Structure formats: C-alpha cells, structure tokens
Short mmCIF file of C-alpha atoms in Angstrom, two decimals:
data_model
loop_
_atom_site.label_atom_id
_atom_site.label_comp_id
_atom_site.label_asym_id
_atom_site.label_seq_id
_atom_site.Cartn_x
_atom_site.Cartn_y
_atom_site.Cartn_z
CA UNK A 1 22.67 91.15 235.70
CA UNK A 2 23.19 94.44 237.78
CA UNK A 3 23.20 97.77 236.29
CA UNK A 4 26.22 99.63 236.89
CA UNK A 5 27.46 102.96 236.12
CA UNK A 6 31.28 103.82 236.03
CA UNK A 7 32.63 106.62 237.80
CA UNK A 8 35.60 107.90 236.19
CA UNK A 9 33.70 107.68 232.52
CA UNK A 10 29.96 107.94 233.59
CA UNK A 11 29.41 105.18 231.12
CA UNK A 12 26.21 103.07 232.19
CA UNK A 13 26.14 99.12 231.02
CA UNK A 14 25.06 96.03 231.68
CA UNK A 15 27.39 93.76 233.20
CA UNK A 16 28.75 91.80 236.25
CA UNK A 17 32.67 92.43 235.71
CA UNK A 18 34.76 95.11 237.55
CA UNK A 19 36.14 96.70 234.05
CA UNK A 20 34.09 99.50 232.22
CA UNK A 21 33.31 98.44 229.12
CA UNK A 22 34.10 101.97 227.55
CA UNK A 23 37.19 103.25 229.44
CA UNK A 24 38.57 100.16 230.65
CA UNK A 25 38.78 101.41 234.05
CA UNK A 26 39.32 98.60 236.86
CA UNK A 27 37.35 98.75 239.94
CA UNK A 28 35.39 102.55 240.00
CA UNK A 29 32.05 100.74 239.57
CA UNK A 30 29.15 101.87 241.68
CA UNK A 31 24.83 100.91 241.53
CA UNK A 32 23.17 102.54 238.53
CA UNK A 33 21.52 105.80 239.00
CA UNK A 34 17.89 103.43 238.67
CA UNK A 35 18.36 102.00 241.90
CA UNK A 36 19.58 105.36 243.86
CA UNK A 37 17.99 108.83 243.28
CA UNK A 38 20.76 110.26 245.03
CA UNK A 39 23.17 110.03 242.25
CA UNK A 40 20.85 111.81 239.41
CA UNK A 41 22.85 114.55 237.95
CA UNK A 42 21.47 117.75 237.92
CA UNK A 43 18.68 116.16 240.65
CA UNK A 44 18.69 118.20 244.33
CA UNK A 45 15.53 117.57 246.46
CA UNK A 46 14.30 121.06 247.58
CA UNK A 47 14.21 121.86 251.24
CA UNK A 48 11.05 123.43 252.75
CA UNK A 49 12.59 126.57 252.59
CA UNK A 50 13.40 126.48 248.93
CA UNK A 51 10.04 125.42 247.85
CA UNK A 52 8.18 128.50 246.97
CA UNK A 53 4.63 127.15 245.17
CA UNK A 54 3.73 123.73 244.28
CA UNK A 55 4.66 122.52 240.51
CA UNK A 56 2.88 119.74 238.42
CA UNK A 57 5.70 118.33 236.53
CA UNK A 58 4.48 116.99 233.41
CA UNK A 59 3.78 113.32 233.24
CA UNK A 60 5.79 113.04 229.62
CA UNK A 61 9.37 113.35 229.47
CA UNK A 62 10.29 113.24 225.88
CA UNK A 63 14.10 112.73 224.74
CA UNK A 64 15.10 113.20 220.91
CA UNK A 65 18.81 112.02 220.31
CA UNK A 66 20.81 114.71 217.46
CA UNK A 67 23.88 114.88 215.63
CA UNK A 68 23.88 117.62 213.44
CA UNK A 69 21.05 117.53 210.42
CA UNK A 70 19.40 120.68 211.60
CA UNK A 71 16.82 121.03 209.26
CA UNK A 72 15.56 117.51 210.14
CA UNK A 73 15.62 118.15 213.83
CA UNK A 74 13.88 121.06 213.37
CA UNK A 75 10.91 119.69 211.57
CA UNK A 76 11.05 116.88 214.12
CA UNK A 77 10.36 119.40 216.99
CA UNK A 78 8.42 121.79 215.26
CA UNK A 79 5.77 119.27 214.26
CA UNK A 80 6.53 117.34 217.64
CA UNK A 81 4.93 120.75 219.70
CA UNK A 82 2.42 121.38 217.16
CA UNK A 83 0.92 117.53 217.46
CA UNK A 84 0.92 117.24 221.03
CA UNK A 85 -1.76 118.33 223.50
CA UNK A 86 -0.37 117.10 226.85
CA UNK A 87 1.94 119.22 228.48
CA UNK A 88 5.70 117.43 227.77
CA UNK A 89 9.01 118.11 229.13
CA UNK A 90 11.62 117.89 226.17
CA UNK A 91 14.81 116.61 226.55
CA UNK A 92 17.63 116.99 223.56
CA UNK A 93 20.94 114.57 223.88
CA UNK A 94 23.09 116.52 221.39
CA UNK A 95 26.10 114.34 220.30
CA UNK A 96 28.39 117.21 220.01
CA UNK A 97 27.08 118.97 216.84
CA UNK A 98 28.77 121.00 214.93
CA UNK A 99 26.19 122.54 212.43
CA UNK A 100 24.94 124.62 215.23
CA UNK A 101 21.92 122.87 216.26
CA UNK A 102 22.34 123.36 220.38
CA UNK A 103 21.91 127.00 219.87
CA UNK A 104 19.18 126.62 217.15
CA UNK A 105 17.17 124.73 219.33
CA UNK A 106 17.61 127.65 222.28
CA UNK A 107 16.82 129.99 219.85
CA UNK A 108 13.43 128.16 218.13
CA UNK A 109 12.50 125.79 220.89
CA UNK A 110 13.35 127.69 224.23
CA UNK A 111 11.62 124.99 226.60
CA UNK A 112 13.93 122.23 225.56
CA UNK A 113 16.26 120.78 228.39
CA UNK A 114 19.45 120.62 225.82
CA UNK A 115 22.36 117.88 227.32
CA UNK A 116 25.67 118.57 225.27
CA UNK A 117 27.69 115.37 224.64
CA UNK A 118 31.42 115.85 224.73
CA UNK A 119 31.84 114.08 221.38
CA UNK A 120 29.83 111.59 219.10
CA UNK A 121 28.63 108.29 221.09
CA UNK A 122 26.61 105.29 220.02
CA UNK A 123 23.09 105.84 220.26
CA UNK A 124 22.70 103.26 223.24
CA UNK A 125 25.18 105.65 225.43
CA UNK A 126 22.98 108.68 224.34
CA UNK A 127 19.40 107.14 225.20
CA UNK A 128 20.62 106.04 228.68
CA UNK A 129 21.63 110.05 229.02
CA UNK A 130 18.57 111.22 228.11
CA UNK A 131 17.01 108.47 230.45
CA UNK A 132 18.89 109.64 233.39
CA UNK A 133 17.27 112.79 233.04
CA UNK A 134 14.04 111.73 232.35
CA UNK A 135 14.05 109.70 235.22
CA UNK A 136 14.83 112.42 237.73
CA UNK A 137 11.36 113.95 236.70
CA UNK A 138 8.12 112.71 237.58
CA UNK A 139 7.12 111.37 234.14
CA UNK A 140 5.16 108.30 233.87
CA UNK A 141 5.61 108.03 230.52
CA UNK A 142 9.30 108.40 228.72
CA UNK A 143 9.51 108.81 224.76
CA UNK A 144 12.56 108.23 222.73
CA UNK A 145 12.66 109.73 219.43
CA UNK A 146 15.14 109.92 216.13
CA UNK A 147 15.53 113.16 214.83
CA UNK A 148 14.03 112.87 211.35
CA UNK A 149 10.21 112.55 212.39
CA UNK A 150 7.21 114.25 210.89
CA UNK A 151 4.20 114.65 213.13
CA UNK A 152 0.63 114.89 212.38
CA UNK A 153 -2.32 114.59 213.66
CA UNK A 154 -3.64 113.31 217.29
CA UNK A 155 -0.46 110.32 217.42
CA UNK A 156 0.42 110.27 220.77
CA UNK A 157 -3.60 109.33 222.54
CA UNK A 158 -3.10 106.43 221.08
CA UNK A 159 0.05 105.58 222.39
CA UNK A 160 -0.44 106.87 225.99
CA UNK A 161 -4.08 104.31 225.71
CA UNK A 162 -2.28 101.74 225.34
CA UNK A 163 -0.58 101.86 228.72
CA UNK A 164 -4.04 101.24 230.16
CA UNK A 165 -3.08 97.85 229.94
CA UNK A 166 -0.97 97.73 233.17
CA UNK A 167 1.06 94.83 231.87
CA UNK A 168 2.66 97.08 228.57
CA UNK A 169 5.99 98.70 229.24
CA UNK A 170 6.91 99.90 225.52
CA UNK A 171 4.91 101.00 222.67
CA UNK A 172 5.65 102.18 219.05
CA UNK A 173 3.81 103.72 216.49
CA UNK A 174 3.59 102.30 212.88
CA UNK A 175 6.56 103.54 211.23
CA UNK A 176 5.04 105.36 207.77
CA UNK A 177 8.44 105.25 205.84
CA UNK A 178 9.01 108.20 203.41
CA UNK A 179 10.70 105.90 201.24
CA UNK A 180 7.61 104.22 200.51
CA UNK A 181 8.65 100.66 202.23
CA UNK A 182 6.26 99.20 204.32
CA UNK A 183 7.50 98.64 208.08
CA UNK A 184 8.06 95.31 209.56
CA UNK A 185 8.66 94.26 212.93
CA UNK A 186 8.78 91.05 215.00
CA UNK A 187 10.64 88.32 215.81
CA UNK A 188 14.13 89.21 215.51
CA UNK A 189 16.62 86.23 215.89
CA UNK A 190 19.02 87.25 213.65
CA UNK A 191 20.11 84.51 211.29
CA UNK A 192 18.38 82.14 213.33
CA UNK A 193 14.99 81.55 211.75
CA UNK A 194 14.99 85.20 211.16
CA UNK A 195 11.59 86.64 210.27
CA UNK A 196 9.76 89.87 210.64
CA UNK A 197 6.39 90.56 210.39
CA UNK A 198 4.21 93.27 208.02
CA UNK A 199 2.53 95.27 210.50
CA UNK A 200 -1.37 95.85 209.65
CA UNK A 201 -2.47 99.35 210.47
CA UNK A 202 -5.71 99.86 213.19
CA UNK A 203 -4.24 97.05 215.69
CA UNK A 204 -2.66 97.00 218.74
CA UNK A 205 -0.53 93.77 218.45
CA UNK A 206 2.45 92.48 220.94
CA UNK A 207 6.01 91.91 219.23
CA UNK A 208 9.11 90.52 220.46
CA UNK A 209 10.75 93.96 219.06
CA UNK A 210 9.76 97.03 217.72
CA UNK A 211 11.53 99.26 215.70
CA UNK A 212 13.56 102.04 217.89
CA UNK A 213 12.62 104.91 215.40
CA UNK A 214 10.28 106.13 218.16
CA UNK A 215 8.89 104.76 221.21
CA UNK A 216 7.54 105.20 224.64
CA UNK A 217 8.45 103.27 227.95
CA UNK A 218 6.39 103.10 231.34
CA UNK A 219 8.72 104.54 234.09
CA UNK A 220 8.36 101.76 236.39
CA UNK A 221 9.46 99.55 233.73
CA UNK A 222 12.56 101.54 232.88
CA UNK A 223 13.30 101.65 237.00
CA UNK A 224 12.79 97.55 237.03
CA UNK A 225 14.77 96.35 234.09
CA UNK A 226 17.51 99.84 233.90
CA UNK A 227 18.70 101.10 230.76
CA UNK A 228 20.16 100.18 227.51
CA UNK A 229 23.20 97.76 226.88
CA UNK A 230 25.84 100.22 225.77
CA UNK A 231 27.70 97.18 224.49
CA UNK A 232 25.23 97.36 221.39
CA UNK A 233 26.87 99.95 219.08
CA UNK A 234 25.10 100.60 216.10
CA UNK A 235 22.07 98.20 215.88
CA UNK A 236 20.40 95.51 218.28
CA UNK A 237 19.81 98.16 220.97
CA UNK A 238 16.32 98.02 221.01
CA UNK A 239 16.10 94.33 220.44
CA UNK A 240 17.70 93.66 223.52
CA UNK A 241 15.86 95.94 225.43
CA UNK A 242 12.61 94.44 224.44
CA UNK A 243 13.52 91.27 225.14
CA UNK A 244 14.44 92.17 228.64
CA UNK A 245 11.38 93.90 229.15
CA UNK A 246 9.75 90.43 227.92
CA UNK A 247 11.87 88.36 230.49
CA UNK A 248 10.38 90.72 233.00
CA UNK A 249 6.80 90.08 232.43
CA UNK A 250 6.28 93.29 230.37
CA UNK A 251 4.37 93.47 227.05
CA UNK A 252 6.10 95.24 224.24
CA UNK A 253 3.39 96.24 221.63
CA UNK A 254 2.99 98.21 218.40
CA UNK A 255 -0.05 100.33 218.20
CA UNK A 256 -0.97 101.26 214.29
CA UNK A 257 -3.75 103.21 215.14
CA UNK A 258 -1.24 105.70 215.68
CA UNK A 259 0.90 106.59 212.36
CA UNK A 260 4.55 108.67 212.73
CA UNK A 261 6.47 109.76 209.68
CA UNK A 262 9.87 108.81 209.45
CA UNK A 263 12.96 109.49 207.15
CA UNK A 264 15.28 106.70 208.18
CA UNK A 265 18.57 106.56 209.09
CA UNK A 266 19.44 110.27 208.66
CA UNK A 267 21.72 110.73 211.49
CA UNK A 268 23.73 107.49 210.94
CA UNK A 269 27.69 108.55 209.77
CA UNK A 270 28.08 107.04 206.10
CA UNK A 271 28.95 103.30 207.32
CA UNK A 272 29.60 101.08 209.73
CA UNK A 273 32.94 100.46 208.73
CA UNK A 274 33.36 104.09 209.51
CA UNK A 275 32.07 104.17 213.00
CA UNK A 276 34.00 100.94 213.84
CA UNK A 277 37.10 103.06 212.68
CA UNK A 278 36.12 106.16 214.95
CA UNK A 279 35.32 103.60 217.69
CA UNK A 280 38.54 102.13 217.80
CA UNK A 281 41.04 104.30 216.24
CA UNK A 282 40.02 107.71 217.81
CA UNK A 283 38.32 106.43 220.69
CA UNK A 284 39.77 103.17 221.90
CA UNK A 285 36.71 101.47 222.35
CA UNK A 286 36.70 97.36 221.43
CA UNK A 287 34.09 97.12 218.64
CA UNK A 288 31.81 93.98 218.96
CA UNK A 289 29.57 93.12 216.16
CA UNK A 290 25.83 93.26 217.31
CA UNK A 291 24.98 89.90 216.19
CA UNK A 292 27.74 88.39 217.86
CA UNK A 293 27.44 90.14 221.10
CA UNK A 294 23.58 89.26 221.06
CA UNK A 295 24.60 85.56 220.77
CA UNK A 296 27.27 85.63 223.53
CA UNK A 297 24.37 87.65 225.72
CA UNK A 298 21.66 85.09 224.83
CA UNK A 299 21.06 81.44 224.39
CA UNK A 300 18.59 79.90 221.86
CA UNK A 301 16.66 78.21 224.63
CA UNK A 302 15.90 81.61 226.22
CA UNK A 303 15.10 83.08 223.02
CA UNK A 304 12.42 80.01 222.42
CA UNK A 305 11.26 80.33 225.80
CA UNK A 306 10.65 83.88 225.65
CA UNK A 307 9.12 83.94 221.97
CA UNK A 308 6.43 81.31 223.46
CA UNK A 309 5.09 83.77 225.95
CA UNK A 310 4.91 86.51 222.94
CA UNK A 311 3.28 83.80 220.26
CA UNK A 312 0.68 83.12 223.21
CA UNK A 313 -0.42 86.94 223.67
CA UNK A 314 0.02 86.92 219.59
CA UNK A 315 -2.64 84.26 219.25
CA UNK A 316 -5.02 85.60 221.46
CA UNK A 317 -5.21 88.61 219.35
CA UNK A 318 -6.74 86.66 216.33
CA UNK A 319 -4.71 88.65 213.75
CA UNK A 320 -3.22 86.62 210.96
CA UNK A 321 0.49 88.54 210.41
CA UNK A 322 1.82 88.07 207.01
CA UNK A 323 5.65 87.28 207.46
CA UNK A 324 8.50 88.54 206.22
CA UNK A 325 12.05 86.39 205.47
CA UNK A 326 14.45 88.58 206.57
CA UNK A 327 18.01 87.05 207.68
CA UNK A 328 20.11 90.37 207.76
CA UNK A 329 21.09 92.36 210.68
CA UNK A 330 17.73 95.04 210.29
#
C-alpha cells in the first residue's frame, strides 16, 4: 500500500484509491510526507547565510495528544520532565480543547511545541500530525503518549536500551493500571481465536501488538511503513501498526523493566455511540467499526503467517506466558 495525503484537508491515510476517506475529495492526492521531505509542514532547510551556529537537536521526540482534562495532562507533563534525563523535544497535539489546555501548557511548559487542531479528531489522525512534526526534526526515537500517565523513576532508559537490538521497531513499557487490573497484550485477532497474554515483570518479550498508551518508535521504521491508518477511528490503530511493523521485518516488544502508570481512557468521549454520531452527523465522516475494517484489510492467512514469525520469537525467549481469553475488541 502507498502512503498518501490529501491536498485539500491534509488527511493522511493508507489506501490505493483516488478518493480521500476523510473529506471524500476526488483526485488531489500526493505521495505522503514520509517519502518527500519537501512537503513537511513548518520545516525549511536553512541556507548557509541563515545558519548562525551548529545546533544539536535532541535524538528523542515525544508526542502527547490532548483534549481537555488539564489536571491529567499537567501531571503527565510534570512527571515526564521530572523523570527523563535525556534531552527531548515535546510535541503536544491538542484536539481543540475548551478548558484552556493550550495556554496552560505554554505557561507551565514553555519548551513544548503545541499544535492546535481545528476540532477533535480520532487518535490515529492526531498521532499522524504529531509524527509529521517529529519527522521534521532529527529525532532517532519517537514516543507517543496519552495524556493520563504518571511517570516515576528512570523508566525511559530501559526503553531506549531496547533499541540496541537493531531489529526492534516499537517498544512499550509495562502499563501499571491505576485501576489495579493487570496489563495484557499479545495476539489480538479480534473474535478469531482471540486471546491475550498477561505480561510478566522484568522481561523483554515480542508481542503481536502492544498497548497504545505509551510506546516508542524507531525513526527508520516509521519512515519505512508510514503513518497510522486513519480508517481506524476508535480502537485497533496500534494493533494495525504493530502488524505492519512485523510484516516489514520489525520487532514489536514490551519491555516490562520499564513501568508507567496509566489512568486509562480519560480523554475518550463518553461512548463510542456518541463519538460515531459526532463523526457522521457533525463532520460527515463515514464510521466503520474497527473489527469490520480490520478483517476487510487482513486475511486470516496473513494473520497466521505473521503470528508464526512472532511465535518463533517468543519460543526463543523461553518464558511461559499465561493466556487470558478475550473475545472483545479491547
């Protein structure tokens, strides 16, 4: 599949067709920004006359998506700055918050680069906007974080150390759920022999997919496979991305030597039904259930072939994983 971008509305999506899935515009599509540096927004290569001094940009870019819930966002950013030793560029993508989030971020965290969206979008779109900015920097590693996290201790070092394995494309820490439930991840096949694994502590284990609350990507992997598929509106976006990484030879792992606390689903609107109504009635976007779209996109044979590769990686580790049967869409 080819990464493309709509000239009219700016939507980034995966597909072979000539119609934008977001605004239904016909034809004005162009190769995605992952293939051409010249169309990156806000990034202009300086001329020799403009370069005053050499500036070493951070090797880490961290994207945080927000939509109101300032108290949670503040705690996420405060503990992020308090615990990360390395230099990093913070990119905040705000879904047109109405509680003063953007001004409060600028006042409390003046180093943050804040991108204001014109309205609340689904998360895959917000992630793509953040990725576009991150790829305009020299960052080698790109983190994508929810805005309902609490960081403690040296959680980032184990994540970055995981990239010493040059085949690793994505790393997630262990999710410490503040609701006291145990994190599961693993093989998500969505109502087809679907089960997950409980994640043991102090381990580095490859999984079919990892939880999308906090994860880091290797730049080369993002440049190779592109952005998130925006056809996944609510759920499935990170599962899809992990499968695409595996299919191109990149490993997806959970490093549970790193732990991050997560309030979970703080920024979501009340119900999927209300969000679907918002998409269809207010913005004119056709909603497709993620499970339905997942099986339109992937065949069972493809999933089986990818899983055989992952199972071989897990067997090499020698850790017995405890299964949790789960026949729902996360």
